[in-house]
Amino acid sequence: MLVADDDPRDARSVADPLEDAGYRTTILTSFDPYQDADAFLASLLGKYDALVCDHILSGRSRVRFTGAELVSKANLHADNPLPAVLISSHANTDQKGAIHRWREGIPKVVDKSDFSDVVVEAIDFTLAELSGKFARERRTFATPIEVLDVVPGGEVPQARVIVVGWRIATSVWMPLDPIVSATRLQPDELRGRWLEADVNCHAKDAADLYYRNITLAPDLPEGWLEA
């Protein structure tokens, strides 16, 4: 198993409980600044059986990708998925938007303050999902989504939306780029529009939601929400 973290002490604190659980680990703390996530992932495939990766890898060196992007692409790799777990001390900070962008391919995010057995449990959770055994909070079903507002600037462009199948009275932030890519509408054209998507509406927290198969919804009858 590869443990990727630019901080050697943090990498060691992840590797220790994994080794106690019977895994053989390799620690990687430096990265090629010219490699993107796809190239780096290609260099791992066939060499490791699993990956545990920190979200922010650029603290001590230049890196062109985040751990969230790498972990998501590893788990969703079409031909040869590499089971991967994300660790982060940013899960409850402004950086969570960067994690949310890739949440579909991240079954579990482990808080960096609590490795112990949690990281081993996260690996088991990920392996189960990659084998087709989705936990209830990760299963998706189709639901309408109302776009209330968009914020196209910032590190991670976002849209404020109502996910009807999750909590109809609570707005949440979701990544904007997948909406723009799926609908081919400009951000300013999205306010007030309705979408349809497959969403894991049994998730407990908004940060755990992910969105698949986003499409523009047909016009809804007037007064539909009050019916």
Short mmCIF file of C-alpha atoms in Angstrom, two decimals:
data_model
loop_
_atom_site.label_atom_id
_atom_site.label_comp_id
_atom_site.label_asym_id
_atom_site.label_seq_id
_atom_site.Cartn_x
_atom_site.Cartn_y
_atom_site.Cartn_z
CA MET A 1 0.00 0.00 0.00
CA LEU A 2 1.25 3.47 -0.87
CA VAL A 3 0.95 6.29 1.68
CA ALA A 4 1.35 9.64 -0.08
CA ASP A 5 1.84 12.72 2.09
CA ASP A 6 4.31 15.58 1.74
CA ASP A 7 4.81 15.62 5.52
CA PRO A 8 7.02 12.65 6.54
CA ARG A 9 5.75 12.63 10.14
CA ASP A 10 2.12 12.55 9.05
CA ALA A 11 2.90 9.82 6.53
CA ARG A 12 4.49 7.72 9.26
CA SER A 13 1.49 8.22 11.54
CA VAL A 14 -0.72 6.83 8.78
CA ALA A 15 1.57 3.93 7.92
CA ASP A 16 1.88 2.68 11.51
CA PRO A 17 -1.77 1.62 12.03
CA LEU A 18 -1.84 0.15 8.52
CA GLU A 19 1.21 -1.97 9.29
CA ASP A 20 -0.32 -2.98 12.62
CA ALA A 21 -3.32 -4.20 10.62
CA GLY A 22 -1.06 -6.35 8.42
CA TYR A 23 -0.50 -4.09 5.41
CA ARG A 24 2.92 -3.55 3.89
CA THR A 25 3.39 0.15 3.25
CA THR A 26 5.57 2.38 1.11
CA ILE A 27 5.77 6.07 2.02
CA LEU A 28 6.06 8.76 -0.66
CA THR A 29 6.71 12.35 0.42
CA SER A 30 8.03 14.04 -2.74
CA PHE A 31 6.30 14.47 -6.09
CA ASP A 32 7.20 15.39 -9.66
CA PRO A 33 6.00 19.00 -10.13
CA TYR A 34 5.42 18.36 -13.85
CA GLN A 35 3.10 15.38 -13.43
CA ASP A 36 -0.66 15.84 -13.41
CA ALA A 37 -2.98 13.49 -11.52
CA ASP A 38 -3.50 11.18 -14.51
CA ALA A 39 0.23 10.75 -15.13
CA PHE A 40 0.94 10.18 -11.46
CA LEU A 41 -1.87 7.62 -11.21
CA ALA A 42 -0.55 5.80 -14.27
CA SER A 43 2.80 5.45 -12.50
CA LEU A 44 1.07 3.73 -9.55
CA LEU A 45 -1.15 1.24 -11.36
CA GLY A 46 0.18 -2.29 -11.17
CA LYS A 47 2.68 -1.40 -8.43
CA TYR A 48 0.35 -1.01 -5.44
CA ASP A 49 -2.81 -2.67 -4.20
CA ALA A 50 -4.18 0.44 -2.47
CA LEU A 51 -3.47 4.11 -1.86
CA VAL A 52 -3.90 6.39 1.16
CA CYS A 53 -3.32 10.00 0.19
CA ASP A 54 -3.32 13.38 1.91
CA HIS A 55 -5.48 16.08 0.33
CA ILE A 56 -2.97 18.96 0.29
CA LEU A 57 0.31 17.71 -1.19
CA SER A 58 1.83 21.08 -1.99
CA GLY A 59 2.83 22.18 1.51
CA ARG A 60 6.51 21.35 0.99
CA SER A 61 6.76 21.14 -2.81
CA ARG A 62 5.02 22.08 -6.05
CA VAL A 63 2.28 19.64 -7.03
CA ARG A 64 -0.19 20.04 -9.89
CA PHE A 65 -3.05 18.13 -8.28
CA THR A 66 -4.78 17.58 -4.96
CA GLY A 67 -5.17 14.33 -3.14
CA ALA A 68 -8.92 14.55 -3.68
CA GLU A 69 -8.49 14.52 -7.45
CA LEU A 70 -6.00 11.65 -7.31
CA VAL A 71 -8.08 9.49 -4.96
CA SER A 72 -11.25 10.02 -6.98
CA LYS A 73 -9.57 9.15 -10.26
CA ALA A 74 -7.92 6.11 -8.69
CA ASN A 75 -11.23 4.70 -7.46
CA LEU A 76 -13.10 5.54 -10.69
CA HIS A 77 -10.40 4.33 -13.08
CA ALA A 78 -12.36 2.46 -15.73
CA ASP A 79 -9.90 -0.32 -16.56
CA ASN A 80 -8.04 -0.85 -13.31
CA PRO A 81 -9.41 0.89 -10.19
CA LEU A 82 -6.89 1.44 -7.42
CA PRO A 83 -8.66 1.41 -4.03
CA ALA A 84 -7.87 4.77 -2.48
CA VAL A 85 -8.70 6.65 0.73
CA LEU A 86 -8.37 10.39 1.27
CA ILE A 87 -7.00 11.81 4.49
CA SER A 88 -7.30 15.50 5.27
CA SER A 89 -7.12 18.13 7.96
CA HIS A 90 -9.28 20.34 5.71
CA ALA A 91 -12.54 18.38 5.75
CA ASN A 92 -14.25 21.08 7.82
CA THR A 93 -12.51 24.15 6.38
CA ASP A 94 -12.85 26.21 3.22
CA GLN A 95 -10.81 23.53 1.45
CA LYS A 96 -13.76 21.15 1.70
CA GLY A 97 -15.05 22.63 -1.58
CA ALA A 98 -12.01 21.24 -3.35
CA ILE A 99 -12.76 17.84 -1.82
CA HIS A 100 -16.46 18.06 -2.68
CA ARG A 101 -15.60 18.58 -6.36
CA TRP A 102 -14.29 14.98 -6.47
CA ARG A 103 -16.62 13.37 -3.89
CA GLU A 104 -18.18 10.82 -6.25
CA GLY A 105 -14.94 8.85 -6.29
CA ILE A 106 -14.13 9.30 -2.60
CA PRO A 107 -16.12 6.82 -0.51
CA LYS A 108 -14.49 7.96 2.74
CA VAL A 109 -12.61 11.03 3.95
CA VAL A 110 -10.56 10.36 7.08
CA ASP A 111 -9.87 13.30 9.37
CA LYS A 112 -6.14 13.69 9.88
CA SER A 113 -6.64 14.14 13.61
CA ASP A 114 -7.81 10.55 14.03
CA PHE A 115 -5.97 7.88 12.05
CA SER A 116 -5.87 4.83 14.40
CA ASP A 117 -8.30 2.17 13.17
CA VAL A 118 -10.38 4.65 11.19
CA VAL A 119 -8.09 4.55 8.17
CA VAL A 120 -8.24 0.73 8.11
CA GLU A 121 -12.03 0.86 8.31
CA ALA A 122 -12.03 3.40 5.46
CA ILE A 123 -10.03 1.01 3.28
CA ASP A 124 -12.52 -1.78 3.95
CA PHE A 125 -15.40 0.61 3.18
CA THR A 126 -13.76 1.58 -0.12
CA LEU A 127 -13.05 -2.02 -1.12
CA ALA A 128 -16.69 -2.91 -0.49
CA GLU A 129 -17.90 -0.04 -2.67
CA LEU A 130 -15.54 -0.92 -5.51
CA SER A 131 -16.91 -4.47 -5.39
CA GLY A 132 -20.44 -3.09 -5.85
CA LYS A 133 -21.57 -3.12 -2.21
CA PHE A 134 -22.56 0.50 -1.75
CA ALA A 135 -23.41 1.65 1.76
CA ARG A 136 -26.85 3.23 2.13
CA GLU A 137 -25.39 6.72 2.43
CA ARG A 138 -23.52 6.28 -0.86
CA ARG A 139 -26.39 4.94 -3.01
CA THR A 140 -27.82 7.39 -5.52
CA PHE A 141 -31.30 7.98 -6.87
CA ALA A 142 -32.80 10.58 -9.18
CA THR A 143 -33.97 13.83 -7.62
CA PRO A 144 -34.82 17.38 -8.79
CA ILE A 145 -32.34 20.15 -7.93
CA GLU A 146 -33.16 23.85 -7.92
CA VAL A 147 -30.31 26.27 -8.63
CA LEU A 148 -30.68 29.29 -6.34
CA ASP A 149 -27.41 31.08 -6.97
CA VAL A 150 -23.97 30.63 -8.51
CA VAL A 151 -20.52 31.78 -7.45
CA PRO A 152 -18.32 31.30 -10.52
CA GLY A 153 -15.17 32.78 -8.95
CA GLY A 154 -12.91 31.55 -6.21
CA GLU A 155 -10.78 28.45 -5.96
CA VAL A 156 -13.76 26.12 -6.48
CA PRO A 157 -16.76 27.61 -8.36
CA GLN A 158 -19.99 26.60 -6.64
CA ALA A 159 -23.76 26.71 -6.99
CA ARG A 160 -26.18 27.10 -4.09
CA VAL A 161 -28.97 24.59 -4.65
CA ILE A 162 -31.93 22.81 -3.12
CA VAL A 163 -31.59 19.03 -3.43
CA VAL A 164 -35.24 18.03 -3.14
CA GLY A 165 -34.59 14.40 -2.25
CA TRP A 166 -32.13 15.32 0.50
CA ARG A 167 -33.59 18.23 2.49
CA ILE A 168 -36.15 20.29 0.63
CA ALA A 169 -35.96 23.19 3.08
CA THR A 170 -32.16 23.44 3.23
CA SER A 171 -29.89 24.90 0.58
CA VAL A 172 -26.43 23.42 0.03
CA TRP A 173 -23.39 24.22 -2.07
CA MET A 174 -22.43 21.92 -4.91
CA PRO A 175 -19.60 22.13 -7.44
CA LEU A 176 -20.49 24.40 -10.36
CA ASP A 177 -18.21 22.99 -13.06
CA PRO A 178 -20.07 19.66 -13.47
CA ILE A 179 -23.34 21.56 -13.94
CA VAL A 180 -21.86 23.82 -16.61
CA SER A 181 -20.26 20.84 -18.37
CA ALA A 182 -23.49 18.82 -18.31
CA THR A 183 -25.91 21.59 -19.32
CA ARG A 184 -23.58 23.71 -21.49
CA LEU A 185 -25.13 26.80 -19.94
CA GLN A 186 -23.15 29.76 -18.68
CA PRO A 187 -23.19 30.30 -14.90
CA ASP A 188 -25.44 33.38 -15.18
CA GLU A 189 -28.00 31.29 -17.08
CA LEU A 190 -28.33 28.74 -14.28
CA ARG A 191 -29.97 30.83 -11.58
CA GLY A 192 -33.55 29.70 -11.11
CA ARG A 193 -33.14 26.65 -13.35
CA TRP A 194 -34.12 23.12 -12.37
CA LEU A 195 -31.84 20.15 -12.82
CA GLU A 196 -32.17 16.42 -12.39
CA ALA A 197 -29.33 14.28 -11.06
CA ASP A 198 -28.59 11.05 -9.29
CA VAL A 199 -27.62 11.99 -5.73
CA ASN A 200 -26.79 9.98 -2.61
CA CYS A 201 -29.66 11.53 -0.69
CA HIS A 202 -29.18 9.33 2.38
CA ALA A 203 -25.91 11.12 3.18
CA LYS A 204 -25.88 12.70 6.61
CA ASP A 205 -23.93 15.84 5.71
CA ALA A 206 -24.03 18.12 2.67
CA ALA A 207 -20.28 17.68 2.22
CA ASP A 208 -20.86 13.96 1.61
CA LEU A 209 -23.31 14.50 -1.28
CA TYR A 210 -22.20 13.71 -4.81
CA TYR A 211 -23.94 14.16 -8.14
CA ARG A 212 -24.12 11.97 -11.23
CA ASN A 213 -25.94 12.19 -14.57
CA ILE A 214 -26.79 15.88 -14.26
CA THR A 215 -29.34 17.10 -16.82
CA LEU A 216 -31.64 20.07 -17.27
CA ALA A 217 -35.08 19.21 -15.93
CA PRO A 218 -38.27 19.93 -17.88
CA ASP A 219 -40.30 22.84 -16.62
CA LEU A 220 -42.18 21.93 -13.44
CA PRO A 221 -45.85 22.82 -12.96
CA GLU A 222 -46.47 26.06 -11.10
CA GLY A 223 -46.95 25.45 -7.38
CA TRP A 224 -45.34 22.01 -7.57
CA LEU A 225 -43.36 22.47 -4.35
CA GLU A 226 -46.49 23.46 -2.43
CA ALA A 227 -48.47 20.45 -3.62
#
